[in-house]
Amino acid sequence: LPPPKESNVDVLIVGAGPAGYMAALWLAKLGIKTKFIDKRSTKIFTGQADGLQPRVLEVFETFGFVDRAIKEVAVGYEACFYEPDETGRIRRVDKIPEGVPGISRFNGSVIHQGRIETWLSDAIEEFSGGALTVERPLAPESLEIESADSTSEYPVRVVLKRLPDDNASPEQFGHKVENGLYRQFEGDQINPVSSSQDDTEVLRAKYVLGCDGAHSWVRKQLGIEHKGETTDYVWGVLDIVPVTDFPDIRKRCSIHSKDGGSIMVIPRENGIVRLYIQLEGVANEADEATNVADDSTPSTATNGEKKKARVDRSKLTSEHILATAQNIFKPYSLEVAEMHWFTAYQIGQRVATHFQKDNRVFIAGDACHTHSPKAGQGMNVSMMDTFNLAWKIAYVVKGLAKPSILTTYEDERHTVAEDLIAYDLKLSRLFSSKPGEISTEEFRRVIDQGSAFTTGCTVDYGASLLMDKPADQPRDVPYCSPLATKLAIGMRLPDAKLVMQSDARPWFLNQQLPSTGQFRLLIFIGDYAQTPALKTQLSDIGAFLAESETALQKLRDDNVLQPLLIHASPQAKVEWDDFPIVFRPRDKRGVMNYWLILADTPSMHEITGDAYEKYGIDKGVGAAVLLRPDGYVTKITEPTVEGIKDIWKFLSRFLVALEPSTACTFSSNAFSTKS
Ligand code: FAD
């Protein structure tokens, strides 16, 4: 037999779910040679995740396709709580805002996962010029990492196997309606029909990302433990177009019935409603079930108890789940005009002990953390895992940054996963409790406390090579510099509306910070026109950034660092020609870049002019703010040459070209600035 085909690739992504797609999106945008595989023969068309948190919508905006989401999603504005009255009839007891008003320009939104994957996939195709698509059905058969002292450029060897279609299609257990009851075969159960070498491919990669879901084959190869437990609580899910007289069916509702269990109502796109339904009694059947069929990998119970038997989900029917829902909804009626999808799951919470091996093979998404879907977090946190990781890998692959930045992935995202599991545990217990066991007040308190977390906007990364804050900063206390008292180092930059100096058009700052791979240096120079000291500082900074010998200038020319000026001087006191040339540079043809100066001043048309106030920056002092390529605030200094030099020193901890002894090694135009 001829030897199997061999090739090299910078990054291999295993698994085309939300985590894999987000990784592929970043890597396509940053021009990294990537192979992207999935064991299924098609993408998903119905069911699974459907909640998009505000932070993820902000990220979609930076990749240029949030408009597709806005056109199609159902948006949550209010949440209602229903409890039984003395006679046992459910009635509304409270109505609160959904999410946290004002935390983001976007509200929590809902649409099915397949649609979201389509937007991501279209953008990947656009960014890669059609070169990067998911190759299916393809799965890894073996994975080896060369020893740590190997000098190989491609130290991870993976054997890939093309799968026969019957292995790659999920079983429907005889149901006519699409459902999530199936349990796909696992990577180690691959049963190829032929052992032809044509089906096999040997790949050598610099990095491998295991985005292969809860049962992660990659995680198992790395010997990483997935720690946690499965509870007895069983929930059903229906995606239906309902026929009902329930008045709040188009609002998110939490319903606790007297003895029928609980329901969560989630309005979706195109008149669809998702119902999460507590399945009373099924847990007892589960004790007798022999077929393991849950969504999470069986693992050692942390308390050392004997592992519980699992529900045989293949035996559940949509009729049974609907009948349970109808009982909880009483006295309101609930019939079904269209049934799109259904499933049932047993709640479990697990976190992987590590998210990487040798900083060469990483796991992300459900491969790292599994939990109940009711908090609507899994898909979001999964995408944000690889949004955190992939730009770091791109920097290392391009030789721009030291590999040590890769250690920040596990540090930063493991903390988020732990917070997620802690919140989900609380929420699941509340939802699965009976009325009377937990007071309505306590229920709402947990929802209120969790609201900010579920927006994804409160993630706060700790001190690291990439985060300039004290190592002993308590995790739950944001760290702010006195120069920007409301801008926390470690958190994403909150949005504000500013006026573009050149054409007076109002813009949200996030719209001017597309995901291009660049660090951003935001110079908040305050009311420089009326503050002589700031005027001098601005001209000194302009001269320093333009000095051809400085590495900062080189970073700027190669698009690794983009400076933006944000002033707060009244428009009547400002002249375009007074701004340093570095903020209005010309290209080789002499065409000026008009988009690097923004003003925190009132617009003649829209409400603007509150950014300094929002960020806690004094207009008489200003601040220089460094943002990472993923939009997180990294360092804050004074807006002076000394302050900028301090930022330079900070960057030289991890950017290769800024090491004191190294000559500038950035290739020309390291990243495309096309947004
Ligand atoms: P997955 O989406 O599981 O993708 C993994 C991919 O890897 C799959 O395509 C799989 O085919 C592939 N794969 C697996 N093994 C291999 C292998 N060996 N080789 C090659 N490919 C492989 N999350 C939310 O954020 N909001 C919600 O509202 C929400 N609701 C949910 C409702 C339900 C009913 C369920 C079941 C989940 C819900 N989730 C929700 C969770 C969400 O679906 C997951 O957290 C999310 O899909 C995880 O993304 P992922 O990319 O890590 O993994």
XYZ file of C-alpha atoms and ligand atoms in Angstrom:
728
model
C 0.000 0.000 0.000
C 1.245 3.534 -0.698
C 1.983 5.499 2.507
C -0.813 7.814 3.713
C -0.820 11.415 2.522
C 1.237 13.726 4.781
C 0.974 17.488 5.166
C 1.826 20.365 7.511
C -0.508 22.963 8.896
C -0.151 25.770 11.432
C -3.338 24.931 13.311
C -5.707 21.957 13.259
C -9.192 22.567 14.655
C -11.061 19.401 15.623
C -14.814 20.023 15.836
C -17.039 22.489 14.003
C -19.339 23.670 16.781
C -19.436 27.242 18.092
C -15.947 26.978 19.660
C -14.390 25.603 16.480
C -16.115 28.148 14.246
C -14.950 31.089 16.368
C -11.361 29.778 16.304
C -11.533 29.348 12.528
C -12.973 32.855 12.152
C -10.073 34.518 14.005
C -7.457 32.370 12.268
C -8.982 33.079 8.850
C -9.031 36.787 9.636
C -5.392 36.719 10.688
C -4.221 34.651 7.719
C -3.118 31.511 9.598
C -2.893 28.229 7.665
C -5.606 26.128 9.279
C -7.328 22.776 8.792
C -10.848 22.519 10.191
C -12.509 19.095 10.531
C -15.696 17.580 11.920
C -16.864 14.000 12.248
C -20.481 14.814 11.323
C -21.424 14.768 7.680
C -23.498 17.972 7.891
C -23.850 21.069 10.026
C -26.751 21.201 12.489
C -30.072 22.526 11.200
C -32.317 22.595 14.272
C -32.164 22.575 18.031
C -29.271 22.808 20.475
C -28.174 26.197 21.734
C -30.126 29.314 20.945
C -29.086 32.110 23.330
C -26.669 34.854 22.282
C -25.339 37.023 25.073
C -24.675 40.761 24.554
C -20.889 40.295 24.700
C -20.940 37.789 21.853
C -23.038 40.202 19.774
C -20.407 42.882 20.462
C -17.778 40.448 19.181
C -19.876 39.675 16.083
C -19.948 43.446 15.464
C -16.146 43.551 15.470
C -16.152 40.839 12.780
C -18.711 42.732 10.699
C -21.789 40.489 10.760
C -23.856 41.568 13.756
C -26.388 43.089 11.338
C -27.333 39.552 10.245
C -28.079 38.679 13.852
C -30.069 41.831 14.474
C -32.310 41.153 11.476
C -33.113 37.585 12.477
C -33.068 37.110 16.249
C -35.756 37.377 18.916
C -34.596 39.906 21.540
C -35.297 39.650 25.271
C -36.477 42.777 27.071
C -38.562 41.540 30.002
C -38.675 38.438 32.175
C -41.766 37.255 34.084
C -42.096 34.992 37.098
C -45.105 32.759 37.652
C -45.983 31.023 40.935
C -49.057 29.040 42.080
C -51.721 30.937 44.089
C -53.590 29.471 47.091
C -55.804 27.479 44.748
C -52.782 26.091 42.888
C -53.343 28.126 39.683
C -50.198 29.744 38.290
C -50.219 33.547 38.087
C -47.619 36.212 37.342
C -45.949 37.481 40.524
C -43.251 39.709 39.046
C -41.845 41.247 35.887
C -38.229 42.464 35.653
C -35.937 43.668 32.883
C -34.135 40.848 31.130
C -30.373 41.159 31.437
C -28.901 44.428 32.708
C -30.255 47.545 30.991
C -27.420 49.689 29.627
C -24.588 47.183 30.120
C -24.249 46.773 26.344
C -25.859 48.155 23.206
C -27.141 44.647 22.572
C -29.712 42.683 24.550
C -29.663 38.931 25.039
C -31.015 37.443 21.816
C -32.233 34.066 20.684
C -31.932 32.082 17.461
C -30.968 28.490 16.776
C -27.329 27.435 16.746
C -27.332 26.300 13.113
C -28.097 29.836 11.955
C -25.285 31.286 14.072
C -22.879 28.735 12.641
C -23.956 29.838 9.141
C -22.996 33.474 9.844
C -19.646 32.346 11.212
C -19.049 30.016 8.307
C -19.880 32.737 5.725
C -17.449 35.141 7.404
C -14.723 32.464 7.480
C -15.201 31.910 3.779
C -14.981 35.651 3.125
C -11.882 36.223 5.287
C -10.044 33.202 3.908
C -11.043 33.851 0.302
C -12.798 30.469 0.288
C -9.663 28.601 1.381
C -10.940 27.548 4.816
C -14.043 25.376 5.108
C -15.045 22.478 7.332
C -13.822 19.137 5.991
C -16.331 16.374 6.815
C -16.788 13.662 7.872
C -13.248 13.481 9.186
C -12.029 12.531 12.662
C -8.663 12.123 14.350
C -7.514 8.588 15.021
C -4.327 9.298 16.965
C -2.532 12.317 18.384
C 1.055 12.600 19.596
C 2.977 15.594 20.868
C 6.738 15.426 20.440
C 8.716 15.772 23.650
C 9.137 19.253 25.092
C 12.777 19.462 23.931
C 11.850 18.724 20.298
C 12.929 21.437 17.886
C 10.386 20.433 15.267
C 8.395 23.293 13.821
C 5.335 21.016 13.656
C 5.524 18.995 16.869
C 1.972 17.597 16.927
C 1.331 14.540 14.757
C -2.306 13.627 14.103
C -3.636 10.777 11.996
C -6.995 11.640 10.455
C -9.541 9.168 9.147
C -12.319 9.891 6.667
C -15.555 8.374 7.999
C -18.250 6.440 6.237
C -21.560 8.317 6.179
C -23.435 5.877 8.427
C -20.945 6.628 11.183
C -21.292 10.367 10.673
C -25.096 10.717 10.834
C -26.902 10.853 14.154
C -29.471 8.208 14.991
C -33.050 9.541 15.386
C -34.380 6.571 17.414
C -37.372 6.188 15.135
C -38.764 9.675 15.834
C -40.168 11.669 12.938
C -39.361 15.018 14.577
C -35.691 16.086 14.640
C -34.359 15.580 18.127
C -31.285 15.728 20.285
C -31.734 12.311 21.884
C -29.045 10.686 19.834
C -25.662 9.970 21.198
C -23.124 10.198 18.472
C -20.438 7.591 18.323
C -17.270 8.691 19.995
C -13.947 9.203 18.309
C -12.530 5.982 19.694
C -15.469 3.998 18.296
C -14.746 4.820 14.691
C -15.474 1.791 12.608
C -14.257 2.480 9.093
C -15.815 0.282 6.432
C -12.517 -0.063 4.659
C -8.986 0.242 5.870
C -7.895 1.843 2.631
C -4.940 4.178 3.043
C -6.920 6.675 0.952
C -9.096 7.240 4.007
C -6.119 8.148 6.141
C -4.064 11.299 6.295
C -1.115 12.228 8.494
C -1.042 15.823 9.582
C 1.764 17.641 11.358
C 0.578 20.747 13.154
C 2.113 23.533 15.199
C -1.029 23.696 17.334
C -4.179 21.599 17.725
C -7.467 22.883 19.131
C -9.873 20.296 20.521
C -13.266 21.957 20.022
C -14.949 18.584 19.914
C -17.693 18.987 22.486
C -18.623 17.392 25.788
C -17.293 13.932 24.924
C -14.061 15.440 23.591
C -11.801 12.846 22.026
C -8.911 15.323 22.220
C -9.430 15.786 25.971
C -9.266 12.035 26.463
C -6.061 11.743 24.421
C -4.462 14.357 26.656
C -5.565 12.447 29.751
C -7.315 15.507 31.149
C -9.934 14.817 33.781
C -13.439 16.296 33.403
C -14.393 16.792 37.017
C -17.918 17.088 38.295
C -21.204 15.323 38.819
C -24.490 14.489 37.187
C -27.622 15.215 39.225
C -30.954 13.367 39.224
C -32.765 16.293 37.615
C -34.093 15.550 34.152
C -35.357 18.241 31.803
C -37.095 18.095 28.464
C -36.808 20.680 25.695
C -39.411 21.506 23.039
C -38.944 23.937 20.147
C -42.528 24.635 19.052
C -44.813 27.181 17.450
C -47.435 27.200 20.230
C -51.182 27.752 20.201
C -51.946 29.125 23.669
C -53.842 31.667 25.745
C -50.857 32.173 28.072
C -50.420 35.991 28.011
C -46.622 36.168 28.337
C -45.641 33.545 25.776
C -43.514 36.134 23.902
C -41.556 37.024 27.055
C -38.982 34.990 28.925
C -40.852 33.338 31.829
C -39.943 31.161 34.775
C -42.966 29.169 35.854
C -43.128 27.157 39.068
C -46.321 25.083 39.298
C -47.789 23.605 42.489
C -46.912 19.993 41.865
C -46.305 19.632 38.137
C -42.721 20.959 38.107
C -41.205 24.035 36.439
C -40.960 25.474 32.952
C -38.762 28.100 31.408
C -40.257 29.893 28.391
C -37.866 31.356 25.813
C -39.364 33.168 22.829
C -37.398 32.597 19.639
C -37.227 33.663 16.013
C -40.124 33.109 13.547
C -42.787 32.601 16.216
C -40.972 29.645 17.740
C -40.881 29.226 21.513
C -38.431 27.027 23.382
C -39.731 25.379 26.554
C -37.432 23.824 29.136
C -39.617 21.425 31.124
C -38.835 19.672 34.383
C -39.649 16.014 33.873
C -41.084 14.758 37.125
C -40.693 11.066 37.770
C -38.348 10.331 34.903
C -35.379 10.397 37.244
C -36.791 7.333 39.011
C -37.020 5.483 35.726
C -33.432 6.516 35.216
C -32.331 4.512 38.227
C -33.362 1.400 36.385
C -31.998 2.542 33.046
C -29.003 0.701 31.760
C -28.232 2.755 28.708
C -25.854 5.645 29.366
C -27.151 8.465 27.218
C -26.409 11.867 28.646
C -24.655 14.859 27.212
C -21.698 14.734 29.486
C -18.836 12.356 29.865
C -19.272 9.967 32.773
C -16.629 10.782 35.318
C -15.696 10.134 38.881
C -18.156 11.764 41.230
C -16.165 14.227 43.281
C -17.761 13.026 46.512
C -16.651 9.479 45.795
C -20.222 8.115 45.671
C -21.190 5.297 43.364
C -21.991 6.717 39.927
C -25.721 7.159 39.314
C -27.519 5.379 36.497
C -28.461 7.617 33.614
C -31.723 8.268 31.807
C -32.362 6.273 28.675
C -33.132 9.335 26.636
C -33.820 7.343 23.523
C -37.058 6.158 25.165
C -38.377 9.680 25.792
C -41.003 11.046 23.435
C -42.046 14.557 22.514
C -45.624 13.594 23.482
C -44.535 12.811 27.040
C -42.629 16.096 27.325
C -45.559 18.080 25.895
C -48.068 16.439 28.270
C -45.850 17.456 31.211
C -45.700 21.029 29.892
C -49.477 21.185 29.435
C -49.965 20.136 33.047
C -47.619 22.859 34.355
C -49.257 25.549 32.195
C -52.739 24.932 33.646
C -55.135 26.800 33.705
C -53.686 28.094 30.441
C -53.913 25.935 27.354
C -50.908 24.797 25.333
C -51.198 23.117 21.929
C -48.660 22.797 19.149
C -48.978 24.178 15.620
C -45.426 23.141 14.649
C -42.878 20.989 16.466
C -39.325 21.743 15.270
C -37.111 19.825 17.682
C -37.084 18.160 21.077
C -34.653 16.610 23.476
C -34.163 15.661 27.100
C -31.100 15.882 29.261
C -29.922 15.104 32.749
C -28.256 18.057 34.438
C -24.569 17.748 35.226
C -21.779 20.225 35.843
C -18.192 19.454 34.920
C -14.964 21.372 34.320
C -11.766 19.996 32.820
C -8.831 20.185 35.198
C -6.624 21.635 32.431
C -7.373 23.335 29.144
C -4.087 22.460 27.385
C -1.104 20.133 27.173
C 2.375 21.598 26.663
C 0.675 24.735 25.303
C 0.555 22.883 21.973
C -2.788 21.115 22.174
C -5.686 23.073 23.654
C -9.282 22.214 24.420
C -12.114 24.740 24.310
C -15.889 24.977 24.675
C -17.901 22.016 25.942
C -14.690 19.981 25.878
C -13.699 22.084 28.914
C -17.009 22.788 30.631
C -20.479 21.237 30.569
C -23.533 22.351 32.490
C -27.294 22.737 32.066
C -28.423 24.808 29.095
C -30.957 26.946 30.957
C -28.588 29.807 31.668
C -28.037 30.029 27.904
C -24.280 30.145 28.330
C -22.644 27.090 26.753
C -22.412 28.280 23.182
C -21.421 31.778 24.262
C -18.704 30.746 26.663
C -17.461 28.242 24.078
C -17.092 30.945 21.427
C -15.452 33.293 23.905
C -12.917 30.569 24.813
C -11.539 30.494 21.298
C -11.995 34.250 20.839
C -9.555 34.474 23.755
C -7.165 31.842 22.400
C -6.918 32.081 18.618
C -5.383 35.572 18.301
C -2.680 34.517 20.773
C -1.852 31.468 18.658
C -1.781 33.682 15.543
C 0.721 36.041 17.209
C 2.989 33.125 18.105
C 2.677 31.438 14.687
C 3.602 34.725 13.000
C 6.615 35.074 15.278
C 5.277 38.317 16.713
C 4.847 37.158 20.301
C 6.582 34.790 22.671
C 4.875 31.408 23.163
C 4.567 32.256 26.876
C 1.439 34.330 26.101
C -0.351 31.028 25.443
C -0.346 30.201 29.157
C -2.797 33.042 29.731
C -5.525 31.085 27.898
C -5.955 28.462 30.596
C -5.533 30.998 33.403
C -8.137 33.331 31.983
C -10.724 30.878 30.715
C -10.557 28.325 33.549
C -11.708 31.044 35.929
C -14.628 31.895 33.650
C -15.568 28.198 33.447
C -15.537 27.889 37.238
C -17.770 30.954 37.583
C -20.104 29.499 34.988
C -20.390 26.175 36.765
C -20.978 27.854 40.128
C -23.776 29.972 38.662
C -25.311 27.065 36.792
C -25.320 24.909 39.910
C -27.267 27.569 41.795
C -29.678 28.138 38.924
C -30.314 24.449 38.297
C -31.084 23.795 41.943
C -33.506 26.705 42.003
C -35.288 25.616 38.866
C -35.490 22.050 39.956
C -36.823 22.867 43.422
C -40.532 22.712 44.249
C -42.501 25.845 45.212
C -42.114 26.352 48.960
C -38.653 24.773 49.030
C -37.125 28.050 47.874
C -38.776 31.442 48.302
C -39.705 33.556 45.285
C -37.429 36.291 46.706
C -34.448 33.967 46.794
C -35.210 32.752 43.306
C -35.259 36.309 41.955
C -32.169 37.293 43.936
C -30.139 34.550 42.242
C -31.502 35.531 38.819
C -30.690 39.209 39.536
C -27.150 38.427 40.675
C -26.611 36.193 37.685
C -28.030 38.656 35.149
C -24.816 40.610 34.790
C -22.752 37.423 34.516
C -24.988 36.000 31.791
C -24.482 39.077 29.603
C -20.828 38.018 29.268
C -19.820 41.658 29.819
C -18.500 41.234 33.344
C -15.675 38.800 32.596
C -12.605 40.166 34.375
C -9.244 38.558 33.520
C -6.636 38.439 36.276
C -3.075 39.732 36.357
C -0.787 38.077 33.798
C 1.809 38.736 31.154
C -1.033 40.378 29.237
C -2.803 42.186 32.077
C -1.122 44.965 34.009
C -2.799 44.756 37.393
C -1.752 43.647 40.871
C -1.408 39.892 41.246
C -3.215 40.006 44.593
C -6.241 41.920 43.262
C -9.347 40.132 44.658
C -11.160 38.377 41.824
C -14.530 39.975 42.504
C -13.224 43.564 42.755
C -12.529 45.306 39.422
C -9.137 47.020 39.302
C -9.243 50.573 37.965
C -6.423 53.055 37.526
C -6.954 56.474 39.158
C -6.616 57.858 35.612
C -9.739 56.004 34.459
C -11.756 55.214 37.536
C -14.555 53.374 35.749
C -12.461 51.400 33.263
C -11.367 48.099 34.755
C -8.100 46.517 33.622
C -8.994 42.948 32.669
C -12.486 43.761 31.405
C -13.757 44.541 27.922
C -13.918 48.231 26.983
C -17.512 49.362 27.537
C -18.975 51.129 24.526
C -19.550 54.876 24.188
C -20.753 57.101 21.363
C -18.250 59.557 19.935
C -18.048 61.936 16.993
C -15.601 61.257 14.145
C -13.510 64.406 13.988
C -13.124 64.417 10.205
C -16.754 64.174 9.084
C -18.738 64.714 12.326
C -20.484 61.344 12.020
C -21.405 59.783 15.359
C -20.022 56.269 15.909
C -20.000 53.799 18.719
C -16.398 53.154 19.683
C -16.845 49.373 19.259
C -17.652 50.016 15.591
C -14.230 51.598 15.182
C -12.428 48.675 16.843
C -12.872 45.807 14.367
C -11.160 42.491 15.103
C -8.077 42.968 12.949
C -5.534 41.461 15.331
C -4.153 44.849 16.344
C -3.440 46.134 19.817
C -5.081 49.566 20.190
C -3.508 52.541 21.914
C -6.319 54.923 22.830
C -4.932 58.333 23.703
C -7.556 60.192 25.723
C -5.964 63.635 25.539
C -8.843 65.426 27.280
C -9.648 69.062 26.580
C -6.195 69.629 25.122
C -7.226 72.782 23.255
C -7.998 74.599 26.516
C -5.331 72.916 28.700
C -1.813 74.070 27.767
C -0.059 71.126 29.474
C -2.175 68.623 27.485
C -1.501 70.523 24.259
C 2.236 70.061 24.821
C 1.755 66.390 25.781
C -0.191 65.762 22.573
C 2.461 67.259 20.362
C 5.220 65.350 22.240
C 3.316 62.057 21.892
C 2.781 62.779 18.191
C 6.497 63.360 17.689
C 7.465 60.268 19.705
C 5.069 57.944 17.855
C 6.323 59.269 14.520
C 10.064 58.844 15.293
C 11.218 56.384 12.706
C 13.653 54.543 15.028
C 11.171 53.713 17.739
C 9.857 50.180 17.848
C 6.443 51.655 18.594
C 6.509 53.405 15.280
C 7.459 50.120 13.635
C 4.547 48.415 15.391
C 2.299 51.118 14.052
C 3.568 50.806 10.478
C 3.103 47.047 10.561
C -0.407 47.377 11.901
C 0.315 45.567 15.165
C -0.479 48.696 17.170
C -3.099 51.161 16.087
C -3.146 54.520 17.861
C -6.472 56.361 18.143
C -6.891 59.846 19.536
C -9.984 60.660 21.587
C -10.150 64.304 22.643
C -12.724 66.256 24.616
C -12.189 69.814 23.368
C -15.124 71.849 22.106
C -15.326 71.690 18.309
C -15.071 75.490 18.072
C -11.566 75.310 19.588
C -10.251 72.528 17.341
C -8.660 72.676 13.893
C -7.927 69.531 11.841
C -4.444 70.696 10.892
C -3.457 71.107 14.554
C -3.559 67.340 15.222
C -0.199 65.562 15.055
C 0.382 63.959 11.692
C 0.683 60.507 13.268
C -3.104 60.559 13.847
C -3.843 61.628 10.260
C -1.201 59.778 8.261
C -1.113 59.572 4.474
C -0.584 56.421 2.435
C 1.936 56.131 -0.394
C -0.468 57.857 -2.782
C -0.891 60.768 -0.384
C -4.431 59.801 0.648
C -5.072 60.737 4.256
C -6.457 58.339 6.903
C -9.377 60.343 8.348
C -10.560 57.785 10.877
C -8.102 57.889 13.785
C -9.385 60.974 15.649
C -12.633 60.893 17.611
C -14.212 63.597 19.757
C -16.159 63.208 22.974
C -18.267 66.238 22.152
C -21.974 66.831 21.468
C -23.088 65.895 17.969
C -25.492 68.186 16.124
C -27.673 65.114 15.463
C -27.317 62.413 18.109
C -26.601 62.062 21.813
C -22.817 61.868 22.250
C -20.236 63.344 24.586
C -20.337 61.152 27.695
C -17.359 58.849 27.113
C -14.936 60.552 29.537
C -17.631 60.554 32.190
C -18.458 56.902 31.474
C -14.799 55.840 31.718
C -14.027 58.035 34.736
C -11.347 60.023 32.852
C -10.686 63.614 33.880
C -10.804 65.929 30.823
C -7.990 67.996 32.373
C -5.689 64.959 32.826
C -6.567 62.312 30.233
C -5.265 58.726 30.023
C -3.576 56.331 27.610
C -5.402 52.991 27.391
C -3.954 49.860 25.792
C -6.459 47.332 24.437
C -5.673 43.744 23.433
C -6.756 42.474 20.016
C -9.814 40.931 21.716
C -10.886 44.300 23.135
C -9.896 43.825 26.802
C -8.286 46.716 28.679
C -4.710 45.726 29.384
C -2.806 48.729 30.705
C -3.501 52.356 31.555
C -0.935 55.147 31.872
C -0.710 58.930 31.718
C -1.072 60.376 28.207
C 2.576 61.462 28.097
C 5.716 60.245 26.323
C 6.768 58.651 29.622
C 3.405 56.899 29.826
C 3.756 55.597 26.259
C 7.285 54.371 27.031
C 5.805 52.503 29.956
C 3.379 50.823 27.560
C 6.322 49.982 25.311
C 8.091 48.315 28.237
C 4.946 46.376 29.002
C 4.565 45.228 25.381
C 8.206 44.149 25.307
C 7.384 41.491 27.920
C 5.722 39.457 25.191
C 6.153 41.024 21.739
C 9.272 39.562 20.153
C 10.342 42.654 18.203
C 10.373 44.799 21.328
C 12.898 42.751 23.268
C 15.754 45.175 24.016
C 18.372 43.042 22.283
C 16.345 42.132 19.189
C 16.148 44.115 16.026
C 12.665 44.804 14.750
C 11.494 41.609 13.072
C 7.934 42.416 12.153
C 7.080 41.556 8.626
C 5.513 44.308 6.662
C 1.793 44.607 7.402
C 1.617 41.788 9.894
C -2.159 42.030 9.939
C -4.603 43.222 7.370
C -6.494 46.283 8.550
C -9.502 45.385 6.411
C -12.470 45.230 8.750
P -20.320 21.330 20.103
O -21.362 22.310 19.702
O -20.765 20.094 20.791
O -19.499 20.976 18.836
C -18.545 19.954 18.835
C -18.310 19.528 17.398
O -17.235 18.620 17.388
C -19.509 18.821 16.790
O -19.795 19.374 15.529
C -19.043 17.377 16.687
O -19.584 16.713 15.555
C -17.549 17.540 16.550
N -16.772 16.402 17.038
C -16.922 15.747 18.198
N -16.004 14.773 18.305
C -15.257 14.810 17.186
C -14.167 14.063 16.723
N -13.646 13.045 17.444
N -13.645 14.372 15.522
C -14.153 15.389 14.779
N -15.199 16.132 15.185
C -15.733 15.857 16.375
N -25.611 27.172 24.918
C -25.844 28.508 24.920
O -24.912 29.310 24.915
N -27.079 29.002 24.926
C -28.151 28.206 24.931
O -29.269 28.697 24.906
C -27.963 26.794 24.931
N -28.994 25.952 24.893
C -28.764 24.621 24.751
C -29.840 23.786 24.650
C -29.644 22.440 24.506
C -30.861 21.595 24.444
C -28.347 21.893 24.428
C -28.128 20.424 24.228
C -27.252 22.723 24.530
C -27.458 24.079 24.705
N -26.416 24.964 24.837
C -26.621 26.310 24.922
C -25.063 24.461 24.889
C -24.392 24.529 23.567
O -25.055 23.815 22.558
C -22.998 24.018 23.709
O -22.430 24.550 24.875
C -22.178 24.418 22.523
O -22.682 23.858 21.347
C -20.750 23.974 22.732
O -20.015 24.308 21.614
P -18.736 23.487 21.258
O -18.263 24.055 19.968
O -17.830 23.448 22.404
O -19.219 21.976 21.080
